[in-house]
JSON list of C-alpha atoms and ligand atoms in Angstrom, two decimals:
[
{"chain": "A", "resi": 1, "resn": "MET", "atom": "CA", "xyz": [0.00, 0.00, 0.00]},
{"chain": "A", "resi": 2, "resn": "VAL", "atom": "CA", "xyz": [1.28, 3.44, -0.89]},
{"chain": "A", "resi": 3, "resn": "GLU", "atom": "CA", "xyz": [2.07, 5.51, 2.19]},
{"chain": "A", "resi": 4, "resn": "HIS", "atom": "CA", "xyz": [-0.20, 8.48, 2.60]},
{"chain": "A", "resi": 5, "resn": "LEU", "atom": "CA", "xyz": [1.63, 11.77, 2.88]},
{"chain": "A", "resi": 6, "resn": "ARG", "atom": "CA", "xyz": [-0.40, 12.61, 5.92]},
{"chain": "A", "resi": 7, "resn": "ARG", "atom": "CA", "xyz": [-2.44, 10.20, 8.00]},
{"chain": "A", "resi": 8, "resn": "PRO", "atom": "CA", "xyz": [-5.62, 11.46, 9.64]},
{"chain": "A", "resi": 9, "resn": "GLY", "atom": "CA", "xyz": [-5.55, 11.46, 13.44]},
{"chain": "A", "resi": 10, "resn": "TRP", "atom": "CA", "xyz": [-7.94, 10.24, 16.15]},
{"chain": "A", "resi": 11, "resn": "ALA", "atom": "CA", "xyz": [-9.63, 13.64, 16.48]},
{"chain": "A", "resi": 12, "resn": "GLU", "atom": "CA", "xyz": [-10.29, 13.98, 12.75]},
{"chain": "A", "resi": 13, "resn": "VAL", "atom": "CA", "xyz": [-11.84, 10.52, 12.62]},
{"chain": "A", "resi": 14, "resn": "GLU", "atom": "CA", "xyz": [-13.94, 11.39, 15.66]},
{"chain": "A", "resi": 15, "resn": "GLU", "atom": "CA", "xyz": [-15.15, 14.54, 13.89]},
{"chain": "A", "resi": 16, "resn": "TYR", "atom": "CA", "xyz": [-16.17, 12.41, 10.91]},
{"chain": "A", "resi": 17, "resn": "LEU", "atom": "CA", "xyz": [-17.95, 9.89, 13.15]},
{"chain": "A", "resi": 18, "resn": "SER", "atom": "CA", "xyz": [-19.73, 12.66, 15.05]},
{"chain": "A", "resi": 19, "resn": "THR", "atom": "CA", "xyz": [-20.92, 14.31, 11.86]},
{"chain": "A", "resi": 20, "resn": "THR", "atom": "CA", "xyz": [-21.93, 11.07, 10.20]},
{"chain": "A", "resi": 21, "resn": "LEU", "atom": "CA", "xyz": [-23.40, 9.05, 13.04]},
{"chain": "A", "resi": 22, "resn": "VAL", "atom": "CA", "xyz": [-24.00, 11.13, 16.15]},
{"chain": "A", "resi": 23, "resn": "ARG", "atom": "CA", "xyz": [-25.80, 14.22, 14.88]},
{"chain": "A", "resi": 24, "resn": "GLY", "atom": "CA", "xyz": [-26.60, 15.66, 18.30]},
{"chain": "A", "resi": 25, "resn": "GLY", "atom": "CA", "xyz": [-28.42, 18.63, 16.83]},
{"chain": "A", "resi": 26, "resn": "ASP", "atom": "CA", "xyz": [-28.62, 22.32, 17.70]},
{"chain": "A", "resi": 27, "resn": "ALA", "atom": "CA", "xyz": [-29.17, 21.68, 21.42]},
{"chain": "A", "resi": 28, "resn": "MET", "atom": "CA", "xyz": [-25.76, 20.04, 21.70]},
{"chain": "A", "resi": 29, "resn": "ASP", "atom": "CA", "xyz": [-24.05, 22.81, 19.74]},
{"chain": "A", "resi": 30, "resn": "ALA", "atom": "CA", "xyz": [-25.69, 25.32, 22.08]},
{"chain": "A", "resi": 31, "resn": "VAL", "atom": "CA", "xyz": [-24.25, 23.53, 25.13]},
{"chain": "A", "resi": 32, "resn": "ILE", "atom": "CA", "xyz": [-20.74, 23.82, 23.72]},
{"chain": "A", "resi": 33, "resn": "SER", "atom": "CA", "xyz": [-21.27, 27.53, 22.98]},
{"chain": "A", "resi": 34, "resn": "SER", "atom": "CA", "xyz": [-22.53, 28.06, 26.54]},
{"chain": "A", "resi": 35, "resn": "ILE", "atom": "CA", "xyz": [-19.44, 26.36, 27.99]},
{"chain": "A", "resi": 36, "resn": "ASP", "atom": "CA", "xyz": [-17.17, 28.67, 25.99]},
{"chain": "A", "resi": 37, "resn": "ALA", "atom": "CA", "xyz": [-19.29, 31.74, 26.80]},
{"chain": "A", "resi": 38, "resn": "ALA", "atom": "CA", "xyz": [-19.21, 30.98, 30.54]},
{"chain": "A", "resi": 39, "resn": "GLY", "atom": "CA", "xyz": [-15.45, 30.30, 30.50]},
{"chain": "A", "resi": 40, "resn": "MET", "atom": "CA", "xyz": [-16.06, 26.79, 31.80]},
{"chain": "A", "resi": 41, "resn": "PRO", "atom": "CA", "xyz": [-13.56, 23.99, 31.11]},
{"chain": "A", "resi": 42, "resn": "ARG", "atom": "CA", "xyz": [-14.09, 21.94, 27.93]},
{"chain": "A", "resi": 43, "resn": "ILE", "atom": "CA", "xyz": [-14.22, 18.67, 29.83]},
{"chain": "A", "resi": 44, "resn": "GLU", "atom": "CA", "xyz": [-17.63, 17.50, 28.65]},
{"chain": "A", "resi": 45, "resn": "VAL", "atom": "CA", "xyz": [-17.72, 14.05, 27.06]},
{"chain": "A", "resi": 46, "resn": "ALA", "atom": "CA", "xyz": [-17.10, 13.83, 23.31]},
{"chain": "A", "resi": 47, "resn": "PRO", "atom": "CA", "xyz": [-20.26, 13.68, 21.15]},
{"chain": "A", "resi": 48, "resn": "THR", "atom": "CA", "xyz": [-19.53, 10.06, 20.26]},
{"chain": "A", "resi": 49, "resn": "ALA", "atom": "CA", "xyz": [-19.34, 9.26, 23.98]},
{"chain": "A", "resi": 50, "resn": "GLY", "atom": "CA", "xyz": [-22.46, 11.25, 24.80]},
{"chain": "A", "resi": 51, "resn": "LYS", "atom": "CA", "xyz": [-24.44, 9.26, 22.31]},
{"chain": "A", "resi": 52, "resn": "LEU", "atom": "CA", "xyz": [-22.89, 6.06, 23.63]},
{"chain": "A", "resi": 53, "resn": "LEU", "atom": "CA", "xyz": [-24.32, 6.96, 27.04]},
{"chain": "A", "resi": 54, "resn": "MET", "atom": "CA", "xyz": [-27.74, 7.51, 25.50]},
{"chain": "A", "resi": 55, "resn": "LEU", "atom": "CA", "xyz": [-27.61, 4.21, 23.66]},
{"chain": "A", "resi": 56, "resn": "LEU", "atom": "CA", "xyz": [-26.41, 2.29, 26.73]},
{"chain": "A", "resi": 57, "resn": "ALA", "atom": "CA", "xyz": [-29.23, 3.77, 28.82]},
{"chain": "A", "resi": 58, "resn": "ARG", "atom": "CA", "xyz": [-31.73, 2.95, 26.11]},
{"chain": "A", "resi": 59, "resn": "ILE", "atom": "CA", "xyz": [-30.41, -0.60, 25.62]},
{"chain": "A", "resi": 60, "resn": "GLN", "atom": "CA", "xyz": [-30.67, -1.04, 29.37]},
{"chain": "A", "resi": 61, "resn": "GLY", "atom": "CA", "xyz": [-34.24, 0.25, 29.39]},
{"chain": "A", "resi": 62, "resn": "ALA", "atom": "CA", "xyz": [-33.37, 2.82, 32.05]},
{"chain": "A", "resi": 63, "resn": "ARG", "atom": "CA", "xyz": [-36.27, 4.79, 33.55]},
{"chain": "A", "resi": 64, "resn": "ARG", "atom": "CA", "xyz": [-34.32, 6.35, 36.41]},
{"chain": "A", "resi": 65, "resn": "VAL", "atom": "CA", "xyz": [-30.88, 7.78, 35.74]},
{"chain": "A", "resi": 66, "resn": "LEU", "atom": "CA", "xyz": [-28.40, 9.26, 38.21]},
{"chain": "A", "resi": 67, "resn": "GLU", "atom": "CA", "xyz": [-25.54, 11.45, 37.03]},
{"chain": "A", "resi": 68, "resn": "ILE", "atom": "CA", "xyz": [-22.70, 12.60, 39.27]},
{"chain": "A", "resi": 69, "resn": "GLY", "atom": "CA", "xyz": [-21.10, 15.70, 37.71]},
{"chain": "A", "resi": 70, "resn": "THR", "atom": "CA", "xyz": [-23.39, 17.89, 35.60]},
{"chain": "A", "resi": 71, "resn": "LEU", "atom": "CA", "xyz": [-21.04, 20.61, 34.32]},
{"chain": "A", "resi": 72, "resn": "ALA", "atom": "CA", "xyz": [-23.03, 22.33, 31.53]},
{"chain": "A", "resi": 73, "resn": "GLY", "atom": "CA", "xyz": [-25.44, 19.44, 31.00]},
{"chain": "A", "resi": 74, "resn": "PHE", "atom": "CA", "xyz": [-23.97, 17.92, 27.83]},
{"chain": "A", "resi": 75, "resn": "SER", "atom": "CA", "xyz": [-24.04, 14.28, 28.98]},
{"chain": "A", "resi": 76, "resn": "THR", "atom": "CA", "xyz": [-27.18, 15.06, 31.01]},
{"chain": "A", "resi": 77, "resn": "ILE", "atom": "CA", "xyz": [-29.10, 15.92, 27.85]},
{"chain": "A", "resi": 78, "resn": "TRP", "atom": "CA", "xyz": [-27.83, 12.84, 26.04]},
{"chain": "A", "resi": 79, "resn": "LEU", "atom": "CA", "xyz": [-28.92, 10.65, 28.97]},
{"chain": "A", "resi": 80, "resn": "ALA", "atom": "CA", "xyz": [-32.28, 12.40, 29.29]},
{"chain": "A", "resi": 81, "resn": "ARG", "atom": "CA", "xyz": [-32.92, 11.67, 25.62]},
{"chain": "A", "resi": 82, "resn": "ALA", "atom": "CA", "xyz": [-32.78, 7.96, 26.45]},
{"chain": "A", "resi": 83, "resn": "LEU", "atom": "CA", "xyz": [-35.62, 8.21, 28.94]},
{"chain": "A", "resi": 84, "resn": "PRO", "atom": "CA", "xyz": [-39.11, 6.93, 28.23]},
{"chain": "A", "resi": 85, "resn": "HIS", "atom": "CA", "xyz": [-42.22, 8.94, 29.08]},
{"chain": "A", "resi": 86, "resn": "GLY", "atom": "CA", "xyz": [-42.34, 9.19, 32.86]},
{"chain": "A", "resi": 87, "resn": "GLY", "atom": "CA", "xyz": [-38.58, 8.70, 33.21]},
{"chain": "A", "resi": 88, "resn": "HIS", "atom": "CA", "xyz": [-36.44, 10.75, 35.57]},
{"chain": "A", "resi": 89, "resn": "LEU", "atom": "CA", "xyz": [-32.85, 11.93, 35.80]},
{"chain": "A", "resi": 90, "resn": "THR", "atom": "CA", "xyz": [-31.14, 13.25, 38.93]},
{"chain": "A", "resi": 91, "resn": "THR", "atom": "CA", "xyz": [-27.85, 15.04, 38.32]},
{"chain": "A", "resi": 92, "resn": "CYS", "atom": "CA", "xyz": [-25.42, 16.32, 40.97]},
{"chain": "A", "resi": 93, "resn": "GLU", "atom": "CA", "xyz": [-23.38, 19.48, 40.48]},
{"chain": "A", "resi": 94, "resn": "PHE", "atom": "CA", "xyz": [-21.00, 21.02, 43.01]},
{"chain": "A", "resi": 95, "resn": "LEU", "atom": "CA", "xyz": [-20.90, 24.58, 41.62]},
{"chain": "A", "resi": 96, "resn": "PRO", "atom": "CA", "xyz": [-24.08, 26.74, 41.51]},
{"chain": "A", "resi": 97, "resn": "GLU", "atom": "CA", "xyz": [-22.69, 28.70, 38.51]},
{"chain": "A", "resi": 98, "resn": "HIS", "atom": "CA", "xyz": [-22.31, 25.50, 36.51]},
{"chain": "A", "resi": 99, "resn": "ALA", "atom": "CA", "xyz": [-25.74, 24.29, 37.60]},
{"chain": "A", "resi": 100, "resn": "ALA", "atom": "CA", "xyz": [-27.29, 27.55, 36.35]},
{"chain": "A", "resi": 101, "resn": "VAL", "atom": "CA", "xyz": [-25.69, 27.11, 32.91]},
{"chain": "A", "resi": 102, "resn": "ALA", "atom": "CA", "xyz": [-26.81, 23.48, 32.84]},
{"chain": "A", "resi": 103, "resn": "ARG", "atom": "CA", "xyz": [-30.38, 24.34, 33.84]},
{"chain": "A", "resi": 104, "resn": "LYS", "atom": "CA", "xyz": [-30.70, 26.71, 30.87]},
{"chain": "A", "resi": 105, "resn": "ASN", "atom": "CA", "xyz": [-29.19, 24.18, 28.47]},
{"chain": "A", "resi": 106, "resn": "ILE", "atom": "CA", "xyz": [-31.33, 21.29, 29.70]},
{"chain": "A", "resi": 107, "resn": "ASP", "atom": "CA", "xyz": [-34.51, 23.36, 29.52]},
{"chain": "A", "resi": 108, "resn": "ALA", "atom": "CA", "xyz": [-33.59, 24.67, 26.05]},
{"chain": "A", "resi": 109, "resn": "ALA", "atom": "CA", "xyz": [-33.04, 21.08, 24.90]},
{"chain": "A", "resi": 110, "resn": "GLY", "atom": "CA", "xyz": [-36.64, 20.29, 25.83]},
{"chain": "A", "resi": 111, "resn": "VAL", "atom": "CA", "xyz": [-35.88, 17.73, 28.54]},
{"chain": "A", "resi": 112, "resn": "GLY", "atom": "CA", "xyz": [-36.12, 20.06, 31.55]},
{"chain": "A", "resi": 113, "resn": "ALA", "atom": "CA", "xyz": [-39.21, 18.38, 33.01]},
{"chain": "A", "resi": 114, "resn": "LEU", "atom": "CA", "xyz": [-37.29, 15.10, 33.34]},
{"chain": "A", "resi": 115, "resn": "VAL", "atom": "CA", "xyz": [-34.18, 16.51, 35.03]},
{"chain": "A", "resi": 116, "resn": "ASP", "atom": "CA", "xyz": [-33.59, 17.43, 38.66]},
{"chain": "A", "resi": 117, "resn": "ILE", "atom": "CA", "xyz": [-30.28, 19.24, 39.28]},
{"chain": "A", "resi": 118, "resn": "ARG", "atom": "CA", "xyz": [-29.04, 18.95, 42.86]},
{"chain": "A", "resi": 119, "resn": "VAL", "atom": "CA", "xyz": [-26.46, 21.57, 43.78]},
{"chain": "A", "resi": 120, "resn": "GLY", "atom": "CA", "xyz": [-23.75, 20.93, 46.37]},
{"chain": "A", "resi": 121, "resn": "PRO", "atom": "CA", "xyz": [-21.25, 18.22, 47.27]},
{"chain": "A", "resi": 122, "resn": "ALA", "atom": "CA", "xyz": [-22.47, 15.07, 45.52]},
{"chain": "A", "resi": 123, "resn": "LEU", "atom": "CA", "xyz": [-21.73, 12.86, 48.52]},
{"chain": "A", "resi": 124, "resn": "ASP", "atom": "CA", "xyz": [-24.19, 14.93, 50.57]},
{"chain": "A", "resi": 125, "resn": "THR", "atom": "CA", "xyz": [-26.83, 14.76, 47.85]},
{"chain": "A", "resi": 126, "resn": "LEU", "atom": "CA", "xyz": [-26.35, 11.02, 47.36]},
{"chain": "A", "resi": 127, "resn": "ARG", "atom": "CA", "xyz": [-26.94, 10.40, 51.05]},
{"chain": "A", "resi": 128, "resn": "THR", "atom": "CA", "xyz": [-30.35, 12.09, 50.74]},
{"chain": "A", "resi": 129, "resn": "LEU", "atom": "CA", "xyz": [-31.31, 9.76, 47.88]},
{"chain": "A", "resi": 130, "resn": "GLU", "atom": "CA", "xyz": [-30.90, 6.57, 49.93]},
{"chain": "A", "resi": 131, "resn": "GLY", "atom": "CA", "xyz": [-34.11, 4.69, 50.59]},
{"chain": "A", "resi": 132, "resn": "GLY", "atom": "CA", "xyz": [-35.75, 5.90, 47.39]},
{"chain": "A", "resi": 133, "resn": "GLU", "atom": "CA", "xyz": [-36.53, 3.91, 44.27]},
{"chain": "A", "resi": 134, "resn": "PRO", "atom": "CA", "xyz": [-33.33, 2.37, 42.87]},
{"chain": "A", "resi": 135, "resn": "TYR", "atom": "CA", "xyz": [-31.63, 3.94, 39.86]},
{"chain": "A", "resi": 136, "resn": "ASP", "atom": "CA", "xyz": [-31.29, 1.87, 36.68]},
{"chain": "A", "resi": 137, "resn": "PHE", "atom": "CA", "xyz": [-28.29, 3.72, 35.30]},
{"chain": "A", "resi": 138, "resn": "VAL", "atom": "CA", "xyz": [-25.54, 5.76, 36.98]},
{"chain": "A", "resi": 139, "resn": "PHE", "atom": "CA", "xyz": [-22.94, 7.92, 35.23]},
{"chain": "A", "resi": 140, "resn": "ILE", "atom": "CA", "xyz": [-19.97, 9.02, 37.35]},
{"chain": "A", "resi": 141, "resn": "ASP", "atom": "CA", "xyz": [-18.07, 12.00, 35.94]},
{"chain": "A", "resi": 142, "resn": "ALA", "atom": "CA", "xyz": [-17.11, 14.38, 38.74]},
{"chain": "A", "resi": 143, "resn": "ASP", "atom": "CA", "xyz": [-14.09, 14.96, 41.02]},
{"chain": "A", "resi": 144, "resn": "LYS", "atom": "CA", "xyz": [-11.91, 11.92, 40.46]},
{"chain": "A", "resi": 145, "resn": "GLY", "atom": "CA", "xyz": [-10.70, 11.84, 44.07]},
{"chain": "A", "resi": 146, "resn": "ASN", "atom": "CA", "xyz": [-14.15, 10.60, 45.08]},
{"chain": "A", "resi": 147, "resn": "ASP", "atom": "CA", "xyz": [-14.57, 7.98, 42.34]},
{"chain": "A", "resi": 148, "resn": "THR", "atom": "CA", "xyz": [-14.48, 5.07, 44.79]},
{"chain": "A", "resi": 149, "resn": "ASN", "atom": "CA", "xyz": [-16.90, 6.85, 47.14]},
{"chain": "A", "resi": 150, "resn": "TYR", "atom": "CA", "xyz": [-19.23, 7.48, 44.21]},
{"chain": "A", "resi": 151, "resn": "LEU", "atom": "CA", "xyz": [-19.04, 3.81, 43.25]},
{"chain": "A", "resi": 152, "resn": "ARG", "atom": "CA", "xyz": [-19.97, 2.79, 46.80]},
{"chain": "A", "resi": 153, "resn": "CYS", "atom": "CA", "xyz": [-22.91, 5.23, 46.72]},
{"chain": "A", "resi": 154, "resn": "ALA", "atom": "CA", "xyz": [-23.94, 3.98, 43.29]},
{"chain": "A", "resi": 155, "resn": "LEU", "atom": "CA", "xyz": [-24.05, 0.43, 44.66]},
{"chain": "A", "resi": 156, "resn": "ALA", "atom": "CA", "xyz": [-26.27, 1.59, 47.51]},
{"chain": "A", "resi": 157, "resn": "LEU", "atom": "CA", "xyz": [-28.65, 3.36, 45.10]},
{"chain": "A", "resi": 158, "resn": "THR", "atom": "CA", "xyz": [-29.04, 0.68, 42.42]},
{"chain": "A", "resi": 159, "resn": "ARG", "atom": "CA", "xyz": [-30.44, -2.85, 42.01]},
{"chain": "A", "resi": 160, "resn": "PRO", "atom": "CA", "xyz": [-29.17, -6.04, 40.37]},
{"chain": "A", "resi": 161, "resn": "GLY", "atom": "CA", "xyz": [-29.11, -5.34, 36.64]},
{"chain": "A", "resi": 162, "resn": "SER", "atom": "CA", "xyz": [-28.43, -1.61, 37.00]},
{"chain": "A", "resi": 163, "resn": "VAL", "atom": "CA", "xyz": [-25.61, -0.17, 34.89]},
{"chain": "A", "resi": 164, "resn": "ILE", "atom": "CA", "xyz": [-22.79, 2.00, 36.23]},
{"chain": "A", "resi": 165, "resn": "VAL", "atom": "CA", "xyz": [-20.56, 3.94, 33.82]},
{"chain": "A", "resi": 166, "resn": "MET", "atom": "CA", "xyz": [-17.51, 5.88, 35.03]},
{"chain": "A", "resi": 167, "resn": "ASP", "atom": "CA", "xyz": [-15.72, 8.44, 32.85]},
{"chain": "A", "resi": 168, "resn": "ASN", "atom": "CA", "xyz": [-12.00, 9.20, 32.64]},
{"chain": "A", "resi": 169, "resn": "VAL", "atom": "CA", "xyz": [-10.62, 5.84, 33.68]},
{"chain": "A", "resi": 170, "resn": "VAL", "atom": "CA", "xyz": [-7.47, 5.97, 31.54]},
{"chain": "A", "resi": 171, "resn": "TRP", "atom": "CA", "xyz": [-6.39, 9.58, 32.18]},
{"chain": "A", "resi": 172, "resn": "GLU", "atom": "CA", "xyz": [-3.77, 9.61, 29.39]},
{"chain": "A", "resi": 173, "resn": "GLY", "atom": "CA", "xyz": [-2.40, 6.33, 30.75]},
{"chain": "A", "resi": 174, "resn": "ALA", "atom": "CA", "xyz": [-1.42, 7.96, 34.05]},
{"chain": "A", "resi": 175, "resn": "ILE", "atom": "CA", "xyz": [-3.36, 5.30, 36.00]},
{"chain": "A", "resi": 176, "resn": "LEU", "atom": "CA", "xyz": [-0.41, 2.95, 35.53]},
{"chain": "A", "resi": 177, "resn": "ASP", "atom": "CA", "xyz": [2.08, 5.45, 36.91]},
{"chain": "A", "resi": 178, "resn": "PRO", "atom": "CA", "xyz": [0.19, 8.05, 38.97]},
{"chain": "A", "resi": 179, "resn": "GLY", "atom": "CA", "xyz": [3.38, 9.73, 40.24]},
{"chain": "A", "resi": 180, "resn": "ASP", "atom": "CA", "xyz": [2.24, 12.86, 42.09]},
{"chain": "A", "resi": 181, "resn": "ASP", "atom": "CA", "xyz": [-1.16, 13.04, 40.32]},
{"chain": "A", "resi": 182, "resn": "PRO", "atom": "CA", "xyz": [-3.73, 12.29, 43.04]},
{"chain": "A", "resi": 183, "resn": "ASP", "atom": "CA", "xyz": [-6.52, 12.01, 40.45]},
{"chain": "A", "resi": 184, "resn": "ALA", "atom": "CA", "xyz": [-4.67, 9.25, 38.59]},
{"chain": "A", "resi": 185, "resn": "ALA", "atom": "CA", "xyz": [-4.13, 7.37, 41.85]},
{"chain": "A", "resi": 186, "resn": "ALA", "atom": "CA", "xyz": [-7.80, 7.78, 42.80]},
{"chain": "A", "resi": 187, "resn": "ILE", "atom": "CA", "xyz": [-9.00, 6.56, 39.40]},
{"chain": "A", "resi": 188, "resn": "ARG", "atom": "CA", "xyz": [-6.70, 3.55, 39.71]},
{"chain": "A", "resi": 189, "resn": "SER", "atom": "CA", "xyz": [-8.11, 2.78, 43.17]},
{"chain": "A", "resi": 190, "resn": "ALA", "atom": "CA", "xyz": [-11.65, 3.03, 41.82]},
{"chain": "A", "resi": 191, "resn": "LEU", "atom": "CA", "xyz": [-10.83, 0.59, 39.03]},
{"chain": "A", "resi": 192, "resn": "ASP", "atom": "CA", "xyz": [-9.23, -1.76, 41.55]},
{"chain": "A", "resi": 193, "resn": "PHE", "atom": "CA", "xyz": [-12.41, -1.48, 43.65]},
{"chain": "A", "resi": 194, "resn": "MET", "atom": "CA", "xyz": [-14.58, -2.25, 40.63]},
{"chain": "A", "resi": 195, "resn": "GLY", "atom": "CA", "xyz": [-12.51, -5.27, 39.70]},
{"chain": "A", "resi": 196, "resn": "ALA", "atom": "CA", "xyz": [-12.45, -6.65, 43.25]},
{"chain": "A", "resi": 197, "resn": "SER", "atom": "CA", "xyz": [-16.16, -6.07, 43.95]},
{"chain": "A", "resi": 198, "resn": "ASP", "atom": "CA", "xyz": [-18.33, -9.19, 43.94]},
{"chain": "A", "resi": 199, "resn": "ALA", "atom": "CA", "xyz": [-21.28, -6.85, 43.32]},
{"chain": "A", "resi": 200, "resn": "LEU", "atom": "CA", "xyz": [-20.05, -5.68, 39.90]},
{"chain": "A", "resi": 201, "resn": "ASP", "atom": "CA", "xyz": [-19.30, -7.20, 36.50]},
{"chain": "A", "resi": 202, "resn": "ALA", "atom": "CA", "xyz": [-17.04, -4.59, 34.93]},
{"chain": "A", "resi": 203, "resn": "THR", "atom": "CA", "xyz": [-14.92, -3.81, 31.92]},
{"chain": "A", "resi": 204, "resn": "ALA", "atom": "CA", "xyz": [-13.47, -0.66, 30.37]},
{"chain": "A", "resi": 205, "resn": "ILE", "atom": "CA", "xyz": [-12.97, 0.69, 26.89]},
{"chain": "A", "resi": 206, "resn": "GLN", "atom": "CA", "xyz": [-10.20, 3.07, 25.94]},
{"chain": "A", "resi": 207, "resn": "THR", "atom": "CA", "xyz": [-11.01, 6.10, 23.81]},
{"chain": "A", "resi": 208, "resn": "ALA", "atom": "CA", "xyz": [-8.83, 8.43, 21.74]},
{"chain": "A", "resi": 209, "resn": "GLY", "atom": "CA", "xyz": [-9.93, 11.61, 20.01]},
{"chain": "A", "resi": 210, "resn": "SER", "atom": "CA", "xyz": [-10.80, 15.21, 20.81]},
{"chain": "A", "resi": 211, "resn": "LYS", "atom": "CA", "xyz": [-10.51, 14.47, 24.53]},
{"chain": "A", "resi": 212, "resn": "GLY", "atom": "CA", "xyz": [-7.10, 12.89, 24.24]},
{"chain": "A", "resi": 213, "resn": "TRP", "atom": "CA", "xyz": [-6.49, 9.34, 25.45]},
{"chain": "A", "resi": 214, "resn": "ASP", "atom": "CA", "xyz": [-9.03, 8.26, 28.04]},
{"chain": "A", "resi": 215, "resn": "GLY", "atom": "CA", "xyz": [-11.79, 5.71, 28.59]},
{"chain": "A", "resi": 216, "resn": "PHE", "atom": "CA", "xyz": [-14.97, 4.55, 30.27]},
{"chain": "A", "resi": 217, "resn": "ALA", "atom": "CA", "xyz": [-15.53, 1.78, 32.77]},
{"chain": "A", "resi": 218, "resn": "ILE", "atom": "CA", "xyz": [-18.85, 0.00, 32.33]},
{"chain": "A", "resi": 219, "resn": "ALA", "atom": "CA", "xyz": [-20.33, -2.30, 34.95]},
{"chain": "A", "resi": 220, "resn": "VAL", "atom": "CA", "xyz": [-23.52, -4.19, 35.65]},
{"chain": "A", "resi": 221, "resn": "VAL", "atom": "CA", "xyz": [-24.65, -4.61, 39.25]},
{"chain": "A", "resi": 222, "resn": "ARG", "atom": "CA", "xyz": [-25.00, -8.27, 40.18]},
{"chain": "B", "resi": 301, "resn": "DHB", "atom": "C1", "xyz": [-11.32, 16.46, 33.55]},
{"chain": "B", "resi": 301, "resn": "DHB", "atom": "C2", "xyz": [-12.50, 15.96, 34.04]},
{"chain": "B", "resi": 301, "resn": "DHB", "atom": "C3", "xyz": [-13.31, 15.19, 33.24]},
{"chain": "B", "resi": 301, "resn": "DHB", "atom": "O1", "xyz": [-14.46, 14.66, 33.69]},
{"chain": "B", "resi": 301, "resn": "DHB", "atom": "C4", "xyz": [-12.96, 14.91, 31.92]},
{"chain": "B", "resi": 301, "resn": "DHB", "atom": "O2", "xyz": [-13.78, 14.14, 31.17]},
{"chain": "B", "resi": 301, "resn": "DHB", "atom": "C5", "xyz": [-11.76, 15.40, 31.42]},
{"chain": "B", "resi": 301, "resn": "DHB", "atom": "C6", "xyz": [-10.94, 16.17, 32.23]},
{"chain": "B", "resi": 301, "resn": "DHB", "atom": "C7", "xyz": [-10.46, 17.29, 34.42]},
{"chain": "B", "resi": 301, "resn": "DHB", "atom": "O3", "xyz": [-10.85, 17.52, 35.57]},
{"chain": "B", "resi": 301, "resn": "DHB", "atom": "O4", "xyz": [-9.41, 17.71, 33.97]},
{"chain": "B", "resi": 302, "resn": "MG", "atom": "MG1", "xyz": [-15.29, 13.26, 32.34]}
]
């Protein structure tokens, strides 16, 4: 095969896949604009990953979704789009400023009636949810130092057959050599917890693209 002068990279292929397959629509473009306008970090999931979350929730038949880490609501809207009539999504956001941006985006996307944003430390919010109806699907994407705590909470708030997805489990490969990065060490501990837990059947997929080299862990509660 003749060598190409220039090979396309992960991010260009992701752009093609997003345009061709994902097609998130104007609501998703508006979320990105709002993140830039508010000076928030561009750490939302990639469009391909957002739609993966929607598809996983739909495949699972989720009616009740819990998200830990709202940011501007990008993944929230994708997940809300998976919900059937009468479904519900609870999302936890630490910063009131981010929650305000998310509220606008989620309402503008037409899924506002399904989504409850809880502002404050997620561990406090999660404690208040105990004893309620179990969640069918949990997406963990917040401060990485609490990943293991969030997994423990997720186990307390779900049922056998529920799905738990955790973002950022590869962290540019730093999980294998955390050095002085406490987030990398915490992510590694959370993966170790997942693997050792008799209550979870877990795997992970690595991703490469606009968000660099990262990945998702996916688990089913036993
Ligand atoms: C960061 C957080 C995320 O959830 C993510 O997907 C990417 C980066 C961060 O805190 O740097
Ligand atoms: Mg993330």
